[in-house]
Coordinates of N, CA and C in Angstrom, one line a residue:
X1 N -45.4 3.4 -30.7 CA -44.2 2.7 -30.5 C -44.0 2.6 -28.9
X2 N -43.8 3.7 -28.2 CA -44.5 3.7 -26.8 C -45.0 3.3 -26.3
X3 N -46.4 2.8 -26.6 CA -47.1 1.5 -26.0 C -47.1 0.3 -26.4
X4 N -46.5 0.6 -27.3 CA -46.3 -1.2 -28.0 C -45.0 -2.1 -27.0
X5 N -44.0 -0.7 -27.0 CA -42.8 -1.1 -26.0 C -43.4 -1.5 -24.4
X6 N -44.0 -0.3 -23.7 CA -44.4 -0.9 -22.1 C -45.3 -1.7 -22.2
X7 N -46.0 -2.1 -23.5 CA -47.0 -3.6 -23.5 C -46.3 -4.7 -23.4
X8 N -45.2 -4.8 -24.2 CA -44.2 -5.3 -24.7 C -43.3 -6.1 -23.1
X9 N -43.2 -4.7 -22.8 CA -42.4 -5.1 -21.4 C -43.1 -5.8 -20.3
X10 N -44.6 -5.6 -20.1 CA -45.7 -6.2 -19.3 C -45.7 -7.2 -19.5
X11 N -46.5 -7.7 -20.5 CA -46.7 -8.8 -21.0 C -45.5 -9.7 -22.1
X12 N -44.5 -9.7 -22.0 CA -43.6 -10.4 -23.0 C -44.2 -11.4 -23.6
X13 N -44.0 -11.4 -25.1 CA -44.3 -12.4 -25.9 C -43.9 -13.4 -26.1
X14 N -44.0 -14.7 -26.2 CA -43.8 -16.1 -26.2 C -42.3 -16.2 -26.8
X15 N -42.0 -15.6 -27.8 CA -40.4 -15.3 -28.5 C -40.2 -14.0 -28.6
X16 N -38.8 -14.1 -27.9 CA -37.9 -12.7 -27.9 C -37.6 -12.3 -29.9
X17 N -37.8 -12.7 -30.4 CA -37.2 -12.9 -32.0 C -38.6 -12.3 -32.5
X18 N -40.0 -12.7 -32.4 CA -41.3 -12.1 -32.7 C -41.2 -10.7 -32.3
X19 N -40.8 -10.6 -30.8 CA -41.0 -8.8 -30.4 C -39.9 -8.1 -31.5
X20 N -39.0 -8.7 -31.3 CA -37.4 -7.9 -32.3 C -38.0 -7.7 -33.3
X21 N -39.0 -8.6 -34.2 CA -39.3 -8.4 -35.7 C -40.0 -7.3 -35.8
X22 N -40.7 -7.2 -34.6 CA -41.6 -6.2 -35.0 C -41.1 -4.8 -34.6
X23 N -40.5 -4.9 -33.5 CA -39.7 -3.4 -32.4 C -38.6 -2.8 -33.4
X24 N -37.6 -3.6 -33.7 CA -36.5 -3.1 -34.5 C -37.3 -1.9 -35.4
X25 N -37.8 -2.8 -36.5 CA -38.2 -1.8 -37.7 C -39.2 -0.6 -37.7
X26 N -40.0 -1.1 -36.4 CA -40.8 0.1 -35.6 C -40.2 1.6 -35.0
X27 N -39.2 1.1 -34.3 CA -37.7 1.8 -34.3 C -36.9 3.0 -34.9
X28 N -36.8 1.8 -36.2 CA -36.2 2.4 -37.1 C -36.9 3.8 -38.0
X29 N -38.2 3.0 -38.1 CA -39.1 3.9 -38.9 C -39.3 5.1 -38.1
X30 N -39.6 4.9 -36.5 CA -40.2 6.0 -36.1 C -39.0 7.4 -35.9
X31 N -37.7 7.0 -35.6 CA -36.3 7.6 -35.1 C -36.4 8.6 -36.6
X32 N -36.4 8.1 -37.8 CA -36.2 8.4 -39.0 C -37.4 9.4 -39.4
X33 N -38.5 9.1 -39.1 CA -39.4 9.8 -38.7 C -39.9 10.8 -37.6
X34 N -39.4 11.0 -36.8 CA -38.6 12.2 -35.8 C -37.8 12.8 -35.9
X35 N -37.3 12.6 -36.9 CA -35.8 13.2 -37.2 C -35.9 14.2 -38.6
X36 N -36.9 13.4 -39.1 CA -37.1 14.3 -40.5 C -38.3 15.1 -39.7
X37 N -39.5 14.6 -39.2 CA -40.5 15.9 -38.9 C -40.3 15.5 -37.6
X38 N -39.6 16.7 -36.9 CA -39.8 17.1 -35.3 C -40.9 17.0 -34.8
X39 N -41.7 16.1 -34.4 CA -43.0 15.7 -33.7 C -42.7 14.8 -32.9
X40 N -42.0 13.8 -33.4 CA -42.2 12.3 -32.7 C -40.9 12.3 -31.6
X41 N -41.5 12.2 -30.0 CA -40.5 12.1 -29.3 C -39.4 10.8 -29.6
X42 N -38.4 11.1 -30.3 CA -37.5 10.3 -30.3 C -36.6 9.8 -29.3
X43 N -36.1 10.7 -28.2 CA -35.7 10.5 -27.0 C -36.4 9.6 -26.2
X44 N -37.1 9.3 -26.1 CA -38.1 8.9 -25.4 C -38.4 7.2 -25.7
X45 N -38.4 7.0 -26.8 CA -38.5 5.8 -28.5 C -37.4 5.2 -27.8
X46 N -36.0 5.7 -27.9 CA -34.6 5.2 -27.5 C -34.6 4.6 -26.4
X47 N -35.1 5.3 -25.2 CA -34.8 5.4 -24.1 C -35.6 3.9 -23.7
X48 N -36.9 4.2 -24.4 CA -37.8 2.9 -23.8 C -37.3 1.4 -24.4
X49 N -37.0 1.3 -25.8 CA -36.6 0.3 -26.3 C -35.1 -0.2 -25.6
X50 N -34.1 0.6 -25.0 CA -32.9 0.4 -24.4 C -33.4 -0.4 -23.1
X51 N -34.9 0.0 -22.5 CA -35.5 -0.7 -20.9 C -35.8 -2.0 -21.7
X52 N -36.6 -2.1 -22.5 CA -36.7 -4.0 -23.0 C -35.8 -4.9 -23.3
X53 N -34.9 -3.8 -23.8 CA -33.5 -5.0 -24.4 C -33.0 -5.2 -23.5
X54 N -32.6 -4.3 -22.4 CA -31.5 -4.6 -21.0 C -32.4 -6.0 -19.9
X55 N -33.7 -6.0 -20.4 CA -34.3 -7.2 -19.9 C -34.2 -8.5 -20.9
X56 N -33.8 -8.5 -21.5 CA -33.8 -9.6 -22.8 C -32.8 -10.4 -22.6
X57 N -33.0 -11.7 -22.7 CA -31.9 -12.6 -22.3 C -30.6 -12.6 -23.5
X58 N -31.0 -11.8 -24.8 CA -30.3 -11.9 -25.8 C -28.8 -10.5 -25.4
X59 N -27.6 -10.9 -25.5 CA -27.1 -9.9 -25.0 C -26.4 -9.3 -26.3
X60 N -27.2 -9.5 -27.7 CA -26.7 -8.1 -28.3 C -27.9 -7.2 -28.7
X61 N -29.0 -7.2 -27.8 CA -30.3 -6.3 -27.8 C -30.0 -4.7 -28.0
X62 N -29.2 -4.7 -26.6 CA -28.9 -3.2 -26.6 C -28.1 -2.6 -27.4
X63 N -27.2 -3.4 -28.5 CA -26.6 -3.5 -29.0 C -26.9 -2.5 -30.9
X64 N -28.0 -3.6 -30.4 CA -29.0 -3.7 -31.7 C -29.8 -2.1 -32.1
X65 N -30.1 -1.9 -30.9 CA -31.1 -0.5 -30.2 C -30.5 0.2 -30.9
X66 N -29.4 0.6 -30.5 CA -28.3 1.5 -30.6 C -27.9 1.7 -32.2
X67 N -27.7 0.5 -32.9 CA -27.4 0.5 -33.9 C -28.5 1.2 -34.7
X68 N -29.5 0.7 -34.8 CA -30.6 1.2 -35.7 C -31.3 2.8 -35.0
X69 N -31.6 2.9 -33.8 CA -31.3 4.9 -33.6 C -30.5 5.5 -33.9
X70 N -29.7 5.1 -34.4 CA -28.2 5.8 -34.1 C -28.5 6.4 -36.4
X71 N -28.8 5.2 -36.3 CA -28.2 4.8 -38.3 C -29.6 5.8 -38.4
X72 N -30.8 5.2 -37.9 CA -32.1 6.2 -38.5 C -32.1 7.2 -38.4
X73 N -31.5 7.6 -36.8 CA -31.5 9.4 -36.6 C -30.6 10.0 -37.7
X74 N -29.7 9.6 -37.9 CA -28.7 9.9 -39.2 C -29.5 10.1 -40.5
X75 N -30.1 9.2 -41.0 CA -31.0 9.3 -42.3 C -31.6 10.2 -42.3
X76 N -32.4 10.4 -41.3 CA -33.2 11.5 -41.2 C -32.8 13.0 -41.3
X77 N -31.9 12.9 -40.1 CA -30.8 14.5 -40.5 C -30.3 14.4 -41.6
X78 N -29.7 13.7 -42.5 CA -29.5 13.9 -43.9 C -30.6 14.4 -44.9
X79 N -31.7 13.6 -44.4 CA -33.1 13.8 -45.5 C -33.0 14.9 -45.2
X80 N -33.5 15.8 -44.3 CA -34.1 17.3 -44.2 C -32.8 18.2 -44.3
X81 N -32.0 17.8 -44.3 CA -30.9 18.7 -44.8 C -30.7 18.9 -46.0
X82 N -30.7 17.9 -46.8 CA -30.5 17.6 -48.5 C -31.8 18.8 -48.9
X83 N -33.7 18.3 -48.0 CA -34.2 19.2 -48.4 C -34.4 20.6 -48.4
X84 N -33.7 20.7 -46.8 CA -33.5 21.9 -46.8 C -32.2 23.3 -47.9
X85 N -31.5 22.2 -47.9 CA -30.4 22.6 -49.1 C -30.5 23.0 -50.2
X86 N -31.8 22.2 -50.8 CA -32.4 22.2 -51.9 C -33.3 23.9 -52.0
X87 N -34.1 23.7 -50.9 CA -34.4 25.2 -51.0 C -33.4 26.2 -50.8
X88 N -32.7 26.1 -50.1 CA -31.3 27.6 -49.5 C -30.9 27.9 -51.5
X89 N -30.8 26.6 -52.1 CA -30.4 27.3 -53.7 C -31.7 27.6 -54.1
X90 N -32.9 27.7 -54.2 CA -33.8 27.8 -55.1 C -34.1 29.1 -55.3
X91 N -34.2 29.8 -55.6 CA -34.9 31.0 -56.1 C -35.8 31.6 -54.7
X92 N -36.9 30.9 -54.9 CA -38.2 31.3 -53.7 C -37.9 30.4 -52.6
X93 N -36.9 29.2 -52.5 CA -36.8 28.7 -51.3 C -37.3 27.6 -51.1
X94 N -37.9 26.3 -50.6 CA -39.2 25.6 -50.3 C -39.6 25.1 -48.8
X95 N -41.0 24.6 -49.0 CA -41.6 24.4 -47.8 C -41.0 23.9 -46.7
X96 N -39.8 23.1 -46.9 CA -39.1 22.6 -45.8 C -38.1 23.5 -45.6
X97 N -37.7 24.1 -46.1 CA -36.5 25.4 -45.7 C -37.4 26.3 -44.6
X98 N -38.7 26.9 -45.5 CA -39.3 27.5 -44.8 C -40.1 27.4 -43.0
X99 N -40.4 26.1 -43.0 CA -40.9 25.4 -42.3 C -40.0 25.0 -40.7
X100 N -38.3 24.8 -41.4 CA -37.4 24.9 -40.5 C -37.1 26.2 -40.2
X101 N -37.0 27.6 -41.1 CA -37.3 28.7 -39.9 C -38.3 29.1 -39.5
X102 N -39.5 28.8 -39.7 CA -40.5 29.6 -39.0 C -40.7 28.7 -36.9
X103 N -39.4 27.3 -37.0 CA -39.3 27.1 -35.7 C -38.3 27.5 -35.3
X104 N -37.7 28.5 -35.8 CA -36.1 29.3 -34.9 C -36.7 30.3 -35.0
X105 N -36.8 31.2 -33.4 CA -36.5 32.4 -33.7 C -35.5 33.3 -33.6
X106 N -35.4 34.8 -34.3 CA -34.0 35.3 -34.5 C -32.7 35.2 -33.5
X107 N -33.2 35.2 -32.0 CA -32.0 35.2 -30.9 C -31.6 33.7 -30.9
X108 N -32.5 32.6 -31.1 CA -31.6 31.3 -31.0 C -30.9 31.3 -32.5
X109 N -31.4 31.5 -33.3 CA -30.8 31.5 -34.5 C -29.4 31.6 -34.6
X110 N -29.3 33.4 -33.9 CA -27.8 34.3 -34.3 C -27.3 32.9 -33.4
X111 N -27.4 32.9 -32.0 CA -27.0 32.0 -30.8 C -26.3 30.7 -31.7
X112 N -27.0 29.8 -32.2 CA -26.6 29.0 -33.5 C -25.6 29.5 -34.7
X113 N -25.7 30.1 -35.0 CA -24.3 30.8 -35.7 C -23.3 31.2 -35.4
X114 N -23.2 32.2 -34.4 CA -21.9 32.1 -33.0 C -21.8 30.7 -33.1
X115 N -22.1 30.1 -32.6 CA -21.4 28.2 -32.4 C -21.0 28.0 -33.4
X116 N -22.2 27.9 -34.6 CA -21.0 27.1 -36.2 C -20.0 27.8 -36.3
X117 N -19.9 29.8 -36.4 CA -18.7 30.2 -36.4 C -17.3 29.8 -35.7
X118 N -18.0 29.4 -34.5 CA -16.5 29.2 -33.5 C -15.6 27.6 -33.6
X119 N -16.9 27.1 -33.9 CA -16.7 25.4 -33.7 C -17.0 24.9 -34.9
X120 N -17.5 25.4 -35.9 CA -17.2 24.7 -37.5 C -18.6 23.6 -36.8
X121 N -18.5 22.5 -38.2 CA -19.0 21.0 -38.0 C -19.4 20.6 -36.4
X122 N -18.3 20.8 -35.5 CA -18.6 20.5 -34.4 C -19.8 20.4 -33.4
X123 N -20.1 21.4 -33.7 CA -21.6 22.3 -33.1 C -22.6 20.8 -33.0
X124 N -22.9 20.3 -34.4 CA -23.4 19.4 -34.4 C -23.7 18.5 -33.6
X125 N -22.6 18.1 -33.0 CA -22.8 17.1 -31.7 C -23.4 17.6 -30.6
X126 N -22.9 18.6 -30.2 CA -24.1 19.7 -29.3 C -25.5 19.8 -29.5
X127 N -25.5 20.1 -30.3 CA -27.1 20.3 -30.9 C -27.9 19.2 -30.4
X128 N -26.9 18.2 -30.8 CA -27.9 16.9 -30.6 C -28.3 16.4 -29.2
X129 N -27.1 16.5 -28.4 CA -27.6 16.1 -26.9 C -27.9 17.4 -26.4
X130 N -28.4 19.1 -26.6 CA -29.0 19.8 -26.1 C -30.4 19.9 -26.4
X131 N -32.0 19.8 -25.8 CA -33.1 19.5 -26.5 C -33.6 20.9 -27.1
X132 N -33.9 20.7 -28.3 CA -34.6 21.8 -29.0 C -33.5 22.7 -29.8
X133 N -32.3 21.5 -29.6 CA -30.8 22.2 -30.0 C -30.7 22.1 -31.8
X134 N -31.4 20.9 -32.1 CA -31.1 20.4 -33.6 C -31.1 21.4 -34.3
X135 N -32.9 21.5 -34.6 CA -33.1 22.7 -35.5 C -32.0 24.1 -36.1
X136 N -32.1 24.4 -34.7 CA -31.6 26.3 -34.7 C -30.0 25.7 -35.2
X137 N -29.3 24.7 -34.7 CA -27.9 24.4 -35.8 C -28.0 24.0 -37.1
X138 N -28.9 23.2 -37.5 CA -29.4 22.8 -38.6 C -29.7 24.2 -39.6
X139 N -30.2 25.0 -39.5 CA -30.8 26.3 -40.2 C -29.7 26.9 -40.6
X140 N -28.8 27.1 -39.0 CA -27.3 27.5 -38.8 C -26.5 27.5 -40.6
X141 N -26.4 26.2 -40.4 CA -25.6 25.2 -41.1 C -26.4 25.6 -42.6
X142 N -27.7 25.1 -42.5 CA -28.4 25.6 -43.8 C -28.0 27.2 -44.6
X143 N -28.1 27.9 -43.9 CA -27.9 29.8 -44.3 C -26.4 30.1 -44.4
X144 N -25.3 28.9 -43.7 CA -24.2 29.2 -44.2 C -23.6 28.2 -45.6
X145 N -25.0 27.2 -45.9 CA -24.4 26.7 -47.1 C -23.6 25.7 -47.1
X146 N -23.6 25.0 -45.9 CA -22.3 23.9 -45.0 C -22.5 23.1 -46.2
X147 N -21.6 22.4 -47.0 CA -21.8 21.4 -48.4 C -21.8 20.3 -47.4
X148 N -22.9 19.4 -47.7 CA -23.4 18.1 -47.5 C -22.7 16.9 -47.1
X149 N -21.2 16.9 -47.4 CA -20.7 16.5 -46.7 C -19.3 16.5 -45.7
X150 N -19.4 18.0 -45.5 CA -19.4 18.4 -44.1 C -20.2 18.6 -43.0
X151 N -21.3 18.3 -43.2 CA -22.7 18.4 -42.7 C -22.3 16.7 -42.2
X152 N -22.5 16.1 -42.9 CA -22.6 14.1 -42.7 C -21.1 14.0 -42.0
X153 N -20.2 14.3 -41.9 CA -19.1 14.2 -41.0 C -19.6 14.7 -39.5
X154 N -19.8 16.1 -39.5 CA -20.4 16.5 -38.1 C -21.5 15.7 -37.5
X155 N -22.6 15.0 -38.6 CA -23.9 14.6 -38.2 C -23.1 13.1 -37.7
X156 N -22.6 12.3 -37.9 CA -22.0 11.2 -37.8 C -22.1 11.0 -36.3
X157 N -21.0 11.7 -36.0 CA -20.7 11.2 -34.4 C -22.0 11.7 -33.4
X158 N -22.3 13.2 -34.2 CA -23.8 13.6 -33.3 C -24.6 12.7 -33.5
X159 N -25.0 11.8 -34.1 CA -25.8 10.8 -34.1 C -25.6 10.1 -33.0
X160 N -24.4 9.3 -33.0 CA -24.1 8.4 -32.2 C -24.0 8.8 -31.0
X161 N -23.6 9.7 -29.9 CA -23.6 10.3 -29.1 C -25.2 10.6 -28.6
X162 N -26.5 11.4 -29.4 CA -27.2 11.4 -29.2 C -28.0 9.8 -28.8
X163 N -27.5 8.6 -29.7 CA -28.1 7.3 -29.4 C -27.8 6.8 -28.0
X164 N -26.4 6.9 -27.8 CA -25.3 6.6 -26.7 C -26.2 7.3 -25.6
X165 N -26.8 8.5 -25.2 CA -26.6 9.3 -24.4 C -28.3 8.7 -24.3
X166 N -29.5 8.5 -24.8 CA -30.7 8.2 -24.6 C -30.3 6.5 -24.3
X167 N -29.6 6.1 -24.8 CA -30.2 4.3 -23.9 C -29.6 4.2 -22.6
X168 N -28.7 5.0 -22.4 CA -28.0 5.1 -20.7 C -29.2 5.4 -20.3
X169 N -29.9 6.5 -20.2 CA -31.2 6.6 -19.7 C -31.9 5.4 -19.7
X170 N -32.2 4.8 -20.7 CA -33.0 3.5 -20.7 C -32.2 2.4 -19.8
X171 N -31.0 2.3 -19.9 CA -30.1 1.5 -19.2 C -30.1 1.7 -17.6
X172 N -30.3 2.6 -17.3 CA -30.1 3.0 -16.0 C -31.9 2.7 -15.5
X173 N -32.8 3.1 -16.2 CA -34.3 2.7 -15.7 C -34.9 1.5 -15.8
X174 N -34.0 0.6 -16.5 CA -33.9 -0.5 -16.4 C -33.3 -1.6 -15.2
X175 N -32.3 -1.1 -15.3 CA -31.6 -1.9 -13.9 C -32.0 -1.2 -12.5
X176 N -32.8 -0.1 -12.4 CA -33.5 0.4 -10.7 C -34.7 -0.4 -10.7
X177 N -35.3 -1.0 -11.6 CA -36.6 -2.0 -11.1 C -36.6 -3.4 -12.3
X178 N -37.4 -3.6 -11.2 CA -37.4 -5.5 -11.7 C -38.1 -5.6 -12.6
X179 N -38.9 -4.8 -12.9 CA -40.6 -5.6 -13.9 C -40.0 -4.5 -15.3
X180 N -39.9 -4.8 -16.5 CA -39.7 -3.5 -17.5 C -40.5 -2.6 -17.3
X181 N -41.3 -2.9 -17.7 CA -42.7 -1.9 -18.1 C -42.4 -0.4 -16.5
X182 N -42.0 -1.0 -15.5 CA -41.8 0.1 -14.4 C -40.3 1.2 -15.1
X183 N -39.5 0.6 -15.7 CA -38.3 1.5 -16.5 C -38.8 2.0 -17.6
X184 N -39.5 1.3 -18.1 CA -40.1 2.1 -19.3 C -40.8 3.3 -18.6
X185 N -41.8 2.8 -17.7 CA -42.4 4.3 -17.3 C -41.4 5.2 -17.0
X186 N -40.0 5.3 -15.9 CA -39.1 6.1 -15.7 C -38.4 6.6 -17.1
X187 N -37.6 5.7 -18.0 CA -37.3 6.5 -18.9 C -37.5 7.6 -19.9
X188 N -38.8 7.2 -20.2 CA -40.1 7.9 -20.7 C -40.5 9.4 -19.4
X189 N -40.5 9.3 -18.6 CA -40.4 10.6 -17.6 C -39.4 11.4 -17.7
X190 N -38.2 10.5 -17.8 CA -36.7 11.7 -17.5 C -36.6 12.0 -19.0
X191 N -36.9 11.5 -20.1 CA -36.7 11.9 -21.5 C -37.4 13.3 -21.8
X192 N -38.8 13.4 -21.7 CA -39.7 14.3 -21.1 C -39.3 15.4 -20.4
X193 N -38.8 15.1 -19.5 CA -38.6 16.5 -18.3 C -37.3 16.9 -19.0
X194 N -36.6 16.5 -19.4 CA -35.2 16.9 -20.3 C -35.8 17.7 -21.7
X195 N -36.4 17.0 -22.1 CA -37.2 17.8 -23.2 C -37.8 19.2 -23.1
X196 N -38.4 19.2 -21.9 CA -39.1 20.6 -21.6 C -38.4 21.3 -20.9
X197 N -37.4 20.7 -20.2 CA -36.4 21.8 -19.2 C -35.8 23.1 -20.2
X198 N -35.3 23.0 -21.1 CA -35.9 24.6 -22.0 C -36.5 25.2 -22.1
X199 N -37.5 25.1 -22.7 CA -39.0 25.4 -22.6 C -39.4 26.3 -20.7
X200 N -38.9 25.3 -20.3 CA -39.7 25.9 -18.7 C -38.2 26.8 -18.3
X201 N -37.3 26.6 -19.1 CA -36.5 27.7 -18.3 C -36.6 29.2 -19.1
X202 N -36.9 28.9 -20.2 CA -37.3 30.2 -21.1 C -38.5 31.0 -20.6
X203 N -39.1 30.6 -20.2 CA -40.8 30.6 -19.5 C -40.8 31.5 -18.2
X204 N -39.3 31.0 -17.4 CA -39.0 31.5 -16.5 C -38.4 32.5 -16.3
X205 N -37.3 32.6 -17.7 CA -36.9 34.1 -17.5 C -37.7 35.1 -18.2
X206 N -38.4 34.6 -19.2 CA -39.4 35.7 -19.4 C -40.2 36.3 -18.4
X207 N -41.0 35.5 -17.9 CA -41.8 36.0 -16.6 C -40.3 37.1 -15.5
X208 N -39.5 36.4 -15.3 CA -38.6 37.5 -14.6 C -38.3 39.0 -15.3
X209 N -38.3 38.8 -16.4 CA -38.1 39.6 -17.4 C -38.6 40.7 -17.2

C-alpha cells in the first residue's frame, strides 16, 4: 500500500477517481488489517494516503482518508477484542487471547491497569496515540472483563483521534514540498521514528540499568 501510494504520488494516473477506486479500499483493508494483526504499519498507511489527497484537486480527499482509517481502525479493534473476549470466558482461553499476552510483558501490563483503574474507558484514547500503547490497554481491558460495549464507546473517539493525529503528519509532509511522492517519503519517516521512539527509549534505560 506504501508503494502503491509514493508510486501513486510520482507518477499520478490519468484520473484522480481510478487512484480513489483502488487507494480507498486498499486503505481500508490494510488499517483493518493492522488493527486486528499488529504487523502492518498503520501509522504510516494514514500518514502517506493524507500526502496524496492534500495534492488532489478533489477537496473532500482528505476527508475521505480520514473517514475510512478512522471506521477500519475501529472494526479491527472491535474484531480482536470480541476475539479476545471470547477466550477471557473460555475455559482454556484461545489463540488470540493468548497471542495478545504473550506481546505484554508483566510491568507494562500492571502499568496498563493502573490507567484503566484510574481513567475507566478513557485510557483508550491514550493507548491509541501512544505507540505500542494499544495492546498492553487492550489485555488491560480484556482481564478486567470491560463488556463490549464499554470497550466501543472508549474505542470510538480513540479511533478518531488516532486517524486525526496520523494525517496531520501526512498534512504537514505534504504542504513542506511540491512533488508528493517527497511527503510521502517524510511522512513515512516521522511515522517510523515515532513508532520506535519506545523501543529505543526502553533500550536505553536498560543499557543504563
Amino acid at each position: 500500500m506504501i508503494a502503491f501510494l509514493a508510486s501513486a504520488a510520482a507518477n499520478p494516473p490519468p484520473s484522480e477517481s481510478t487512484q480513489q477506486a483502488i487507494g480507498y479500499p486498499s486503505l481500508f483493508f490494510l488499517v483493518a488489517l493492522g488493527s486486528l494483526v499488529p504487523v502492518v504499519p498503520t501509522g504510516a498507511l494514514v500518514s502517506s494516503a493524507a500526502v496524496v489527497a492534500f495534492h488532489q484537486t478533489e477537496p473532500v480527499s482528505l476527508a475521505v482518508v480520514f473517514g475510512v482509517a478512522s471506521f477500519a481502525a475501529f472494526l479491527g479493534d472491535v474484531a480482536l477484542y470480541w476475539l479476545g473476549l471470547r477466550g477471557v470466558r473460555s475455559r482454556n482461553g484461545s489463540r488470540w487471547l493468548h497471542r495478545l499476552q504473550d506481546r505484554v510483558d508483566n510491568t507494562t501490563l500492571e502499568k496498563a491497569q493502573n490507567r484503566l483503574d484510574q481513567h475507566g474507558a478513557a485510557v483508550l484514547v491514550l493507548s491509541r496515540l501512544i505507540p505500542a500503547g494499544r495492546i498492553p490497554v487492550m489485555v488491560a481491558c480484556l482481564l478486567a472483563e470491560m463488556p463490549m460495549r464499554r470497550f466501543v464507546r472508549g474505542d470510538i473517539p480513540a479511533c478518531l483521534a488516532w486517524a486525526a493525529s496520523y494525517q496531520l503528519i501526512g498534512i504537514l509532509g505534504g504542504s513542506l514540498f511540491p512533488e508528493p511522492w517527497q511527503g510521502v517519503a517524510l511522512a513515512v519517516g516521522l511515522t517510523f521514528v515515532i513508532g520506535a521512539g519506545p523501543t529505543l527509549v526502553r533500550r536505553f534505560r536498560d543499557r543504563r540499568s
